[in-house]
Amino acid sequence: MTGPVIAGAPGPGALALGRWTADTLGVPLIVAVVHPAPAALGSGRVDAEWVADRHRAAQRVLDEARDTLGDTAEYRTVASSSAAHGLHDLAEETKAVLVVVGSGQEGLGSTAERLLAGSGCPVAVVPGDLVEAPGGLGLIGVAYVDTPDGRAALEQAARLATGAGARLRLYTVVSEGSTPLPFLHDAERVFLETARETYEHSLAAAAASVPGVEADWRIISGEVVETLAGLDEVDVLFCGSRGYGPARRVLLGGVSARLLRTARRPVVVVPRSG
């Protein structure tokens, strides 16, 4: 039995992407709202009343989600010290295949950042202004480099593309400063041309390695984060996490952290496969 997709409500974008992904992968959807757990050392009645009020507020959020999704999901409230901890614990308990959260009204938001710092499963972050489910363009993107992290992102993206009947496109962004210029010495020019040939070879091999999925690739010149964040031709963009740290954990590097704050489309950060 494959684990569920967890949509961390609130947010119409997280609900829409969560339902679409669960349907595509053929797995259950759990909509979860985290509320504060009673403090070990609290102020008695005041503390208990505040916790009860937060629980009622979480239940109202779930009721709104149920109005949107109906009986297509399971609905849970989770008591925890923080939203990130609650979603993390639920993901581990259920062996979730994906956790989906919204970026919120204030940028990425502390919940998404804390959840991403060490999650054992892929985490999707949906831009706050995105409310519709993907699928219209049928194109899933992968920010690809030929490393264990890049290959892990490709593997997860291919699984979603297979279920959705979508196309797959791999992107490698080459810094504008790496573009050969007329005044470069011959040795520098050869080095840069060789590097581009290496990118082309690894991209072609990676695209060909995905069975049953129509896949192509692009090499784009530009600033890495800005270029990836501006990709509005894709429904979802997959990227790997930092290439070191605990196995099977998401560790945000500089590129992925900045990308999550500026991307126009949902970004799925995949744990390293180590």
PDB file of N, CA, C and O in Angstrom, residues 17-42:
ATOM      1  N   LEU A  17      -3.569  21.240  -5.530  1.00  0.00           N
ATOM      2  CA  LEU A  17      -2.421  20.423  -5.941  1.00  0.00           C
ATOM      3  C   LEU A  17      -2.423  19.085  -5.212  1.00  0.00           C
ATOM      4  O   LEU A  17      -2.093  18.050  -5.798  1.00  0.00           O
ATOM      5  N   GLY A  18      -2.811  19.092  -3.950  1.00  0.00           N
ATOM      6  CA  GLY A  18      -2.864  17.844  -3.202  1.00  0.00           C
ATOM      7  C   GLY A  18      -3.850  16.861  -3.800  1.00  0.00           C
ATOM      8  O   GLY A  18      -3.534  15.680  -3.979  1.00  0.00           O
ATOM      9  N   ARG A  19      -5.030  17.346  -4.134  1.00  0.00           N
ATOM     10  CA  ARG A  19      -6.036  16.442  -4.718  1.00  0.00           C
ATOM     11  C   ARG A  19      -5.584  15.943  -6.084  1.00  0.00           C
ATOM     12  O   ARG A  19      -5.706  14.756  -6.391  1.00  0.00           O
ATOM     13  N   TRP A  20      -5.039  16.836  -6.916  1.00  0.00           N
ATOM     14  CA  TRP A  20      -4.600  16.434  -8.259  1.00  0.00           C
ATOM     15  C   TRP A  20      -3.490  15.400  -8.181  1.00  0.00           C
ATOM     16  O   TRP A  20      -3.498  14.403  -8.892  1.00  0.00           O
ATOM     17  N   THR A  21      -2.539  15.622  -7.275  1.00  0.00           N
ATOM     18  CA  THR A  21      -1.418  14.693  -7.158  1.00  0.00           C
ATOM     19  C   THR A  21      -1.881  13.345  -6.637  1.00  0.00           C
ATOM     20  O   THR A  21      -1.447  12.294  -7.134  1.00  0.00           O
ATOM     21  N   ALA A  22      -2.741  13.349  -5.626  1.00  0.00           N
ATOM     22  CA  ALA A  22      -3.249  12.088  -5.089  1.00  0.00           C
ATOM     23  C   ALA A  22      -4.015  11.314  -6.153  1.00  0.00           C
ATOM     24  O   ALA A  22      -3.854  10.093  -6.295  1.00  0.00           O
ATOM     25  N   ASP A  23      -4.852  12.010  -6.917  1.00  0.00           N
ATOM     26  CA  ASP A  23      -5.602  11.345  -7.996  1.00  0.00           C
ATOM     27  C   ASP A  23      -4.648  10.789  -9.045  1.00  0.00           C
ATOM     28  O   ASP A  23      -4.831   9.673  -9.550  1.00  0.00           O
ATOM     29  N   THR A  24      -3.629  11.558  -9.392  1.00  0.00           N
ATOM     30  CA  THR A  24      -2.676  11.142 -10.419  1.00  0.00           C
ATOM     31  C   THR A  24      -1.892   9.913  -9.996  1.00  0.00           C
ATOM     32  O   THR A  24      -1.675   8.988 -10.786  1.00  0.00           O
ATOM     33  N   LEU A  25      -1.468   9.892  -8.738  1.00  0.00           N
ATOM     34  CA  LEU A  25      -0.674   8.770  -8.241  1.00  0.00           C
ATOM     35  C   LEU A  25      -1.545   7.604  -7.785  1.00  0.00           C
ATOM     36  O   LEU A  25      -1.029   6.514  -7.511  1.00  0.00           O
ATOM     37  N   GLY A  26      -2.846   7.830  -7.665  1.00  0.00           N
ATOM     38  CA  GLY A  26      -3.743   6.770  -7.212  1.00  0.00           C
ATOM     39  C   GLY A  26      -3.562   6.431  -5.745  1.00  0.00           C
ATOM     40  O   GLY A  26      -3.626   5.257  -5.359  1.00  0.00           O
ATOM     41  N   VAL A  27      -3.342   7.463  -4.916  1.00  0.00           N
ATOM     42  CA  VAL A  27      -3.141   7.253  -3.479  1.00  0.00           C
ATOM     43  C   VAL A  27      -4.151   8.102  -2.714  1.00  0.00           C
ATOM     44  O   VAL A  27      -4.744   9.036  -3.250  1.00  0.00           O
ATOM     45  N   PRO A  28      -4.359   7.814  -1.418  1.00  0.00           N
ATOM     46  CA  PRO A  28      -5.298   8.617  -0.620  1.00  0.00           C
ATOM     47  C   PRO A  28      -4.792  10.041  -0.416  1.00  0.00           C
ATOM     48  O   PRO A  28      -3.590  10.321  -0.498  1.00  0.00           O
ATOM     49  N   LEU A  29      -5.737  10.925  -0.126  1.00  0.00           N
ATOM     50  CA  LEU A  29      -5.419  12.307   0.221  1.00  0.00           C
ATOM     51  C   LEU A  29      -5.845  12.560   1.662  1.00  0.00           C
ATOM     52  O   LEU A  29      -6.978  12.254   2.041  1.00  0.00           O
ATOM     53  N   ILE A  30      -4.940  13.099   2.460  1.00  0.00           N
ATOM     54  CA  ILE A  30      -5.251  13.522   3.822  1.00  0.00           C
ATOM     55  C   ILE A  30      -5.115  15.035   3.893  1.00  0.00           C
ATOM     56  O   ILE A  30      -4.070  15.590   3.533  1.00  0.00           O
ATOM     57  N   VAL A  31      -6.166  15.714   4.315  1.00  0.00           N
ATOM     58  CA  VAL A  31      -6.109  17.151   4.567  1.00  0.00           C
ATOM     59  C   VAL A  31      -5.923  17.333   6.069  1.00  0.00           C
ATOM     60  O   VAL A  31      -6.727  16.830   6.867  1.00  0.00           O
ATOM     61  N   ALA A  32      -4.862  18.010   6.448  1.00  0.00           N
ATOM     62  CA  ALA A  32      -4.516  18.123   7.860  1.00  0.00           C
ATOM     63  C   ALA A  32      -4.369  19.577   8.283  1.00  0.00           C
ATOM     64  O   ALA A  32      -3.819  20.396   7.544  1.00  0.00           O
ATOM     65  N   VAL A  33      -4.870  19.882   9.467  1.00  0.00           N
ATOM     66  CA  VAL A  33      -4.676  21.188  10.087  1.00  0.00           C
ATOM     67  C   VAL A  33      -4.073  20.957  11.467  1.00  0.00           C
ATOM     68  O   VAL A  33      -4.590  20.147  12.252  1.00  0.00           O
ATOM     69  N   VAL A  34      -2.983  21.641  11.750  1.00  0.00           N
ATOM     70  CA  VAL A  34      -2.291  21.481  13.024  1.00  0.00           C
ATOM     71  C   VAL A  34      -2.748  22.576  13.980  1.00  0.00           C
ATOM     72  O   VAL A  34      -2.832  23.752  13.615  1.00  0.00           O
ATOM     73  N   HIS A  35      -3.056  22.174  15.218  1.00  0.00           N
ATOM     74  CA  HIS A  35      -3.414  23.138  16.254  1.00  0.00           C
ATOM     75  C   HIS A  35      -2.509  22.913  17.459  1.00  0.00           C
ATOM     76  O   HIS A  35      -1.914  21.839  17.604  1.00  0.00           O
ATOM     77  N   PRO A  36      -2.382  23.913  18.339  1.00  0.00           N
ATOM     78  CA  PRO A  36      -1.450  23.776  19.470  1.00  0.00           C
ATOM     79  C   PRO A  36      -1.846  22.642  20.408  1.00  0.00           C
ATOM     80  O   PRO A  36      -3.019  22.435  20.700  1.00  0.00           O
ATOM     81  N   ALA A  37      -0.847  21.927  20.870  1.00  0.00           N
ATOM     82  CA  ALA A  37      -1.069  20.914  21.901  1.00  0.00           C
ATOM     83  C   ALA A  37      -1.040  21.595  23.265  1.00  0.00           C
ATOM     84  O   ALA A  37      -0.422  22.651  23.428  1.00  0.00           O
ATOM     85  N   PRO A  38      -1.709  21.014  24.242  1.00  0.00           N
ATOM     86  CA  PRO A  38      -1.645  21.590  25.603  1.00  0.00           C
ATOM     87  C   PRO A  38      -0.205  21.658  26.094  1.00  0.00           C
ATOM     88  O   PRO A  38       0.582  20.733  25.893  1.00  0.00           O
ATOM     89  N   ALA A  39       0.146  22.749  26.697  1.00  0.00           N
ATOM     90  CA  ALA A  39       1.511  22.920  27.205  1.00  0.00           C
ATOM     91  C   ALA A  39       1.738  22.039  28.429  1.00  0.00           C
ATOM     92  O   ALA A  39       0.834  21.839  29.242  1.00  0.00           O
ATOM     93  N   ALA A  40       2.941  21.503  28.541  1.00  0.00           N
ATOM     94  CA  ALA A  40       3.262  20.678  29.707  1.00  0.00           C
ATOM     95  C   ALA A  40       3.154  21.496  30.982  1.00  0.00           C
ATOM     96  O   ALA A  40       2.693  21.013  32.019  1.00  0.00           O
ATOM     97  N   LEU A  41       3.610  22.745  30.921  1.00  0.00           N
ATOM     98  CA  LEU A  41       3.482  23.665  32.043  1.00  0.00           C
ATOM     99  C   LEU A  41       2.728  24.883  31.553  1.00  0.00           C
ATOM    100  O   LEU A  41       3.272  25.740  30.869  1.00  0.00           O
ATOM    101  N   GLY A  42       1.435  24.944  31.866  1.00  0.00           N
ATOM    102  CA  GLY A  42       0.620  26.045  31.382  1.00  0.00           C
ATOM    103  C   GLY A  42       0.018  26.822  32.529  1.00  0.00           C
ATOM    104  O   GLY A  42       0.316  26.605  33.701  1.00  0.00           O
TER     105      GLY A  42
END
